[in-house]
Coordinates of C-alpha atoms and ligand atoms in Angstrom, one line a residue:
M53 CA 13.8 4.6 20.4
I54 CA 10.6 6.5 21.5
I55 CA 9.7 9.0 24.1
I56 CA 6.2 8.4 25.7
M57 CA 5.2 11.9 27.0
K58 CA 2.6 11.9 30.0
P59 CA -1.1 12.6 29.2
G60 CA -1.5 16.1 29.0
A61 CA 2.3 16.9 28.8
A62 CA 3.0 20.7 27.7
R63 CA 4.0 22.0 24.7
E64 CA 7.0 23.4 26.0
N65 CA 8.2 20.5 27.3
I66 CA 7.8 18.1 23.8
D67 CA 9.4 21.1 22.0
T68 CA 12.4 20.3 24.6
V69 CA 12.6 16.7 24.0
V70 CA 13.0 17.3 20.2
K71 CA 15.3 20.4 20.5
A72 CA 17.4 17.8 22.6
I73 CA 16.9 14.9 19.7
S74 CA 17.5 17.4 16.7
S75 CA 20.7 19.0 18.1
K76 CA 22.3 15.2 18.5
G77 CA 22.2 15.0 14.5
L78 CA 18.7 12.9 15.1
Q79 CA 15.2 13.2 13.6
A80 CA 12.1 13.8 15.7
H81 CA 8.7 12.6 14.2
L82 CA 6.1 13.5 16.8
S83 CA 2.8 10.9 17.0
Q84 CA 0.1 13.2 18.7
G85 CA -2.8 11.5 19.8
D86 CA -5.8 12.6 22.2
Q87 CA -4.1 12.3 25.3
V88 CA -0.6 11.1 24.6
T89 CA 2.0 12.5 22.3
I90 CA 5.1 10.1 21.6
V91 CA 8.5 11.4 20.1
G92 CA 10.2 8.6 18.2
V93 CA 13.8 8.9 17.2
V94 CA 15.1 8.0 13.9
G95 CA 19.2 7.7 14.0
D96 CA 21.9 6.7 16.2
K97 CA 20.5 6.6 19.8
T98 CA 23.8 6.3 21.4
R99 CA 24.3 9.9 20.7
L100 CA 21.6 10.5 23.5
M101 CA 22.9 8.2 26.0
H102 CA 24.2 10.8 28.0
D103 CA 21.3 13.1 27.9
N104 CA 18.8 11.6 30.6
L105 CA 15.8 12.2 28.2
E106 CA 13.9 10.9 31.0
L107 CA 14.5 13.6 33.8
I108 CA 12.8 16.4 31.3
P109 CA 9.3 17.4 32.6
G110 CA 6.6 15.6 30.9
V111 CA 8.7 12.8 29.8
D112 CA 6.7 9.5 31.3
K113 CA 9.0 6.7 29.7
I114 CA 11.2 5.6 27.0
L115 CA 11.3 2.5 25.1
S116 CA 13.6 0.7 22.7
V117 CA 12.0 0.1 19.2
T118 CA 14.3 -2.8 18.3
E119 CA 12.7 -3.1 14.5
T120 CA 14.8 -1.8 11.9
Y121 CA 11.6 0.1 10.7
K122 CA 10.8 3.0 12.8
L123 CA 8.4 5.5 10.6
A124 CA 5.9 2.1 9.7
N125 CA 6.1 1.3 13.4
K126 CA 2.9 1.3 15.4
K127 CA 5.2 2.0 18.2
F128 CA 6.3 5.2 16.5
H129 CA 2.6 6.2 15.4
P130 CA 0.0 3.9 17.4
Q131 CA -3.2 5.5 15.7
D132 CA -4.2 3.3 12.0
S133 CA -3.2 5.8 9.7
T134 CA -5.6 7.2 7.0
I135 CA -3.7 7.3 3.5
L136 CA -5.6 10.4 1.5
V137 CA -5.7 9.9 -2.2
G138 CA -6.8 13.5 -3.8
D139 CA -9.5 13.4 -1.6
T140 CA -10.1 9.6 -1.3
P141 CA -8.9 8.3 1.9
I142 CA -7.7 4.7 2.8
G143 CA -8.2 3.6 6.2
P144 CA -10.1 2.5 8.9
G145 CA -14.1 2.6 8.8
R146 CA -13.8 2.2 5.0
L147 CA -13.3 -0.8 2.5
T148 CA -11.6 0.9 -0.5
M149 CA -12.2 -1.4 -3.9
M150 CA -9.3 -1.0 -6.6
A151 CA -10.6 -2.8 -10.1
G152 CA -9.9 -3.0 -13.2
P153 CA -7.5 -5.1 -16.3
C154 CA -4.4 -6.4 -15.4
A155 CA -3.3 -4.1 -18.8
I156 CA -4.5 -1.7 -20.2
E157 CA -5.3 -2.7 -24.0
N158 CA -7.0 0.1 -25.4
E159 CA -9.3 3.0 -24.7
D160 CA -12.6 1.4 -25.8
M161 CA -12.1 -1.2 -22.4
M162 CA -10.9 0.9 -20.1
M163 CA -13.6 3.2 -20.4
K164 CA -15.9 0.0 -20.2
S165 CA -14.0 -1.1 -17.1
A166 CA -14.2 2.3 -15.3
A167 CA -17.8 2.8 -16.0
A168 CA -18.6 -0.6 -14.8
V169 CA -15.9 -0.6 -11.5
K170 CA -17.3 2.7 -10.6
A171 CA -21.3 1.4 -10.9
A172 CA -20.3 -1.6 -8.3
G173 CA -18.7 0.7 -6.1
A174 CA -14.7 0.8 -6.4
S175 CA -13.5 3.9 -6.2
F176 CA -9.7 3.4 -8.2
L177 CA -9.6 2.1 -11.7
R178 CA -6.2 -0.4 -12.1
G179 CA -4.3 -1.3 -15.2
G180 CA -0.9 -1.9 -15.7
A181 CA 0.6 0.5 -18.3
Y182 CA 4.0 -1.1 -17.9
K183 CA 3.7 -5.0 -16.9
P184 CA 6.6 -6.9 -15.3
R185 CA 5.9 -10.1 -17.1
T186 CA 7.7 -13.5 -16.6
S187 CA 8.2 -13.3 -20.7
P188 CA 9.9 -10.5 -22.9
Y189 CA 8.2 -11.9 -25.4
A190 CA 4.6 -11.4 -23.7
F191 CA 2.5 -8.4 -24.1
Q192 CA 4.7 -5.6 -22.3
G193 CA 2.4 -2.8 -21.9
L194 CA 1.2 0.4 -23.7
E195 CA 3.3 2.9 -21.6
E196 CA 2.4 6.4 -22.0
E197 CA -0.6 5.7 -24.4
G198 CA -1.8 3.5 -21.9
L199 CA -1.6 6.4 -19.2
R200 CA -4.0 8.8 -21.5
Y201 CA -6.3 6.1 -21.5
I202 CA -6.8 5.3 -18.1
R203 CA -6.6 8.9 -17.0
R204 CA -9.3 9.8 -19.3
A205 CA -11.6 6.8 -18.3
A206 CA -11.1 7.0 -14.6
D207 CA -12.0 11.2 -15.1
A208 CA -15.2 9.9 -16.9
A209 CA -16.3 8.3 -14.4
G210 CA -15.0 9.8 -11.5
L211 CA -12.1 7.2 -10.1
K212 CA -8.7 7.8 -9.1
V213 CA -6.1 5.9 -11.2
I214 CA -3.8 3.3 -9.5
C215 CA -0.8 2.1 -12.0
E216 CA 2.2 0.1 -11.7
I217 CA 5.5 1.5 -12.1
T218 CA 8.3 -0.4 -12.6
S219 CA 11.5 1.6 -13.3
Q220 CA 12.3 5.2 -13.0
R221 CA 12.1 6.2 -16.3
A222 CA 8.1 5.2 -15.9
L223 CA 8.1 6.6 -12.5
D224 CA 8.9 10.1 -14.4
T225 CA 5.7 9.6 -16.9
A226 CA 3.5 8.3 -14.7
V227 CA 3.5 10.9 -12.1
H228 CA 1.6 13.3 -15.0
Y229 CA -1.2 10.5 -14.9
V230 CA -2.0 8.6 -11.8
D231 CA -3.1 9.5 -8.4
M232 CA -1.5 6.7 -6.9
M233 CA 1.6 4.7 -8.2
Q234 CA 1.9 0.8 -7.6
I235 CA 5.2 -0.6 -6.7
G236 CA 4.7 -4.5 -7.5
A237 CA 5.7 -7.8 -6.1
R238 CA 8.6 -7.9 -8.2
N239 CA 10.3 -4.8 -7.4
M240 CA 9.4 -4.5 -3.3
Q241 CA 13.4 -4.5 -2.9
N242 CA 14.4 -2.8 -5.5
F243 CA 15.6 0.0 -3.3
E244 CA 16.4 2.6 -5.5
L245 CA 13.1 2.3 -7.2
L246 CA 11.8 2.7 -3.4
K247 CA 13.9 5.5 -2.7
E248 CA 12.4 7.5 -5.8
A249 CA 8.9 6.5 -4.7
G250 CA 9.9 7.8 -2.0
R251 CA 10.9 11.4 -2.9
S252 CA 7.6 12.0 -5.0
R253 CA 5.2 13.0 -3.0
I254 CA 2.5 10.5 -4.8
P255 CA 0.9 8.0 -2.2
V256 CA 2.2 4.3 -3.1
L257 CA 0.7 1.0 -2.9
L258 CA 3.5 -1.2 -2.0
K259 CA 2.9 -5.4 -2.7
R260 CA 4.4 -7.8 -1.4
G261 CA 7.3 -9.5 -2.9
L262 CA 6.7 -13.1 -3.5
N263 CA 9.8 -14.4 -1.1
A264 CA 9.5 -11.2 0.9
T265 CA 8.8 -11.9 4.9
I266 CA 6.6 -9.6 6.7
D267 CA 9.6 -7.6 8.4
E268 CA 11.2 -7.3 5.2
W269 CA 8.1 -5.7 3.1
L270 CA 7.6 -3.5 6.4
N271 CA 11.6 -2.0 5.6
A272 CA 10.7 -1.7 2.1
A273 CA 7.5 0.6 3.5
E274 CA 10.5 2.3 5.6
Y275 CA 12.6 3.3 2.4
I276 CA 9.7 5.1 0.9
I277 CA 8.9 6.7 4.3
S278 CA 12.2 7.7 5.0
E279 CA 12.7 9.6 1.9
G280 CA 9.7 11.7 2.8
N281 CA 6.5 10.1 1.3
P282 CA 4.5 8.9 4.5
N283 CA 1.6 7.7 1.9
V284 CA 2.0 4.3 1.8
V285 CA -0.5 1.7 1.6
L286 CA 0.4 -2.6 1.7
C287 CA -0.9 -4.8 0.0
E288 CA -0.8 -8.2 0.5
R289 CA -0.7 -10.5 -2.9
G290 CA 0.0 -13.9 -2.0
I291 CA 3.6 -15.5 -1.4
R292 CA 5.5 -18.4 -3.1
T293 CA 5.1 -21.7 -1.4
Y294 CA 5.0 -25.6 -2.7
E295 CA 1.3 -25.3 -3.5
K296 CA 0.6 -25.8 -6.9
A297 CA -3.2 -25.5 -6.9
T298 CA -3.1 -21.7 -6.8
R299 CA -0.8 -19.3 -8.3
N300 CA 0.7 -18.0 -5.2
T301 CA -0.2 -18.6 -1.4
L302 CA -2.8 -15.7 -0.1
D303 CA -0.9 -15.1 3.3
L304 CA -4.0 -14.0 5.0
S305 CA -2.4 -14.1 8.4
A306 CA -0.2 -11.0 6.9
V307 CA -3.1 -8.4 7.9
P308 CA -3.7 -8.7 11.4
V309 CA 0.1 -9.4 11.3
I310 CA 0.8 -5.9 9.7
R311 CA -2.3 -4.2 11.6
Q312 CA -0.5 -5.0 14.5
K313 CA 3.0 -4.0 14.1
S314 CA 2.0 -0.7 11.5
H315 CA -0.3 1.7 11.4
L316 CA -0.3 1.6 7.8
P317 CA -3.6 0.7 5.9
V318 CA -3.1 -2.9 4.2
I319 CA -5.2 -4.1 1.7
V320 CA -5.5 -7.9 -0.1
D321 CA -5.0 -8.7 -3.7
P322 CA -7.2 -12.0 -4.2
S323 CA -6.8 -12.2 -7.7
H324 CA -3.1 -12.5 -8.5
A325 CA -2.8 -14.4 -5.1
T326 CA -4.7 -17.2 -6.3
G327 CA -4.9 -16.8 -10.5
V328 CA -8.1 -18.4 -10.2
R329 CA -11.4 -16.5 -11.0
E330 CA -13.8 -18.8 -8.7
Y331 CA -11.3 -18.7 -6.0
V332 CA -11.6 -14.2 -6.0
A333 CA -14.7 -14.3 -3.9
P334 CA -14.4 -16.1 -0.9
L335 CA -10.6 -14.8 -0.2
A336 CA -12.1 -11.4 -0.8
R337 CA -14.7 -12.4 2.0
A338 CA -12.1 -13.9 3.8
A339 CA -9.9 -10.5 3.6
V340 CA -12.9 -8.3 4.7
A341 CA -13.1 -10.7 7.8
A342 CA -9.5 -10.5 8.6
G343 CA -9.2 -6.8 8.6
A344 CA -8.0 -5.5 5.2
D345 CA -8.8 -1.9 4.3
G346 CA -9.4 -2.5 0.9
L347 CA -9.1 -5.0 -1.9
M348 CA -7.8 -5.0 -5.6
I349 CA -9.9 -7.3 -8.0
E350 CA -8.8 -7.4 -11.9
V351 CA -12.0 -7.4 -13.9
H352 CA -12.1 -7.6 -17.6
P353 CA -14.9 -6.7 -20.2
C354 CA -13.8 -10.0 -21.8
P355 CA -11.6 -12.4 -19.6
S356 CA -11.0 -14.9 -22.2
C357 CA -9.7 -12.3 -24.8
A358 CA -7.4 -10.7 -21.9
L359 CA -3.9 -10.3 -22.5
S360 CA -2.8 -10.8 -19.7
D361 CA -4.4 -13.0 -16.9
G362 CA -7.9 -13.9 -18.2
P363 CA -8.0 -16.6 -15.9
Q364 CA -8.1 -14.8 -12.7
S365 CA -10.0 -11.8 -13.8
L366 CA -13.8 -11.1 -13.0
T367 CA -16.6 -10.2 -15.7
F368 CA -18.3 -7.0 -14.8
E369 CA -21.3 -9.1 -13.7
Q370 CA -19.3 -11.3 -11.4
F371 CA -17.4 -8.0 -10.1
E372 CA -20.9 -6.5 -9.3
A373 CA -22.2 -9.4 -7.7
L374 CA -19.1 -9.2 -5.7
C375 CA -19.6 -5.9 -4.4
R376 CA -22.8 -6.3 -4.0
E377 CA -22.3 -9.5 -1.7
L378 CA -19.1 -8.1 0.1
K379 CA -21.4 -4.8 1.9
P380 CA -23.0 -6.8 4.5
Y381 CA -19.2 -8.1 5.2
A382 CA -17.7 -4.8 5.1
A383 CA -20.5 -3.6 7.6
L384 CA -19.7 -6.0 10.0
A385 CA -16.3 -5.4 10.1
G386 CA -17.3 -2.0 10.3
R387 CA -16.5 -0.5 7.0
T388 CA -18.6 1.4 4.5
F389 CA -17.6 1.5 0.5
Ligands
PEP976 C1 -0.3 -6.3 -11.0 O1 -1.2 -6.1 -9.8 O2 -1.1 -5.8 -12.2 C2 0.9 -7.1 -10.8 C3 1.7 -7.2 -11.8 O3 0.9 -7.8 -9.5 P1 2.0 -8.2 -8.4 O4 3.1 -7.4 -8.7 O5 1.2 -8.6 -7.5 O6 2.5 -9.6 -9.4
MN977 MN1 -2.2 -9.2 -13.3

């Protein structure tokens, strides 16, 4: 349920509404626009049934929110959110580029990758230290040693660090190294991990699950926010379909759908979506046109030597060309990077 206050409603009227809500053991969330304040209610709204909130001075109207996600819902927060990762904003007006190898393999490749992606225009260095591989015999990641390498490389280049965490154990270690945690497609509905990520205050990039509907994805975001961490960015990375020409099918329609249903920023990962290097640039351009707030791109100093996801990784030169080519598209979409 949301309570929409009249334009310019007095502070004391808003306070009265909030008090009425909290006195019933429910949570009130304020979203203050330039003119209008919206009070969102989380909890069993039937407890307010006899309260006649609409009679409180300053209340304009009361609407019910039928979706099960509330804090991630645009109805609770009509303005698009900007998520701050340290001093780096992700959201309206910007195209945030996150780039780097699939996996952290050694310090040297992280140093080279950091310098190259920074020079091309990225603001985040990515790289997996805990790799959720299909086969248990495939390279599983360097864990804490890898986190040390990515932190040093990012600091040397002036980049933020984003790394996937796959377990509570990984999270406990990663919080000492990363600026943003990634929850990957395979863990999107690992509800205990989502809750732990919510209890930490580190910004979270929440990838869409391989088989998840948009509704399930937004409910996963709700798990994080409802534990007290509002700093969530969504990432569309392709879903499973019958099509075999690409690794997954990039659901670009998710971008405008998310923008309509949620205030959270949404970025696109065309690397994991396609699994094919040649398709990364066209889909990156399409993602910008569709309204994405950023892109996550896999880049490797030697894609043919990569321990994982080589076929979808761009060379440094290809990444530099992609960023150069994207600038006019970003400008047309009203974004800078
Ligand atoms: C990744 O970004 O390294 C990754 C494994 O992605 P996803 O969870 O989207 O498969
Ligand atoms: Mn990968």
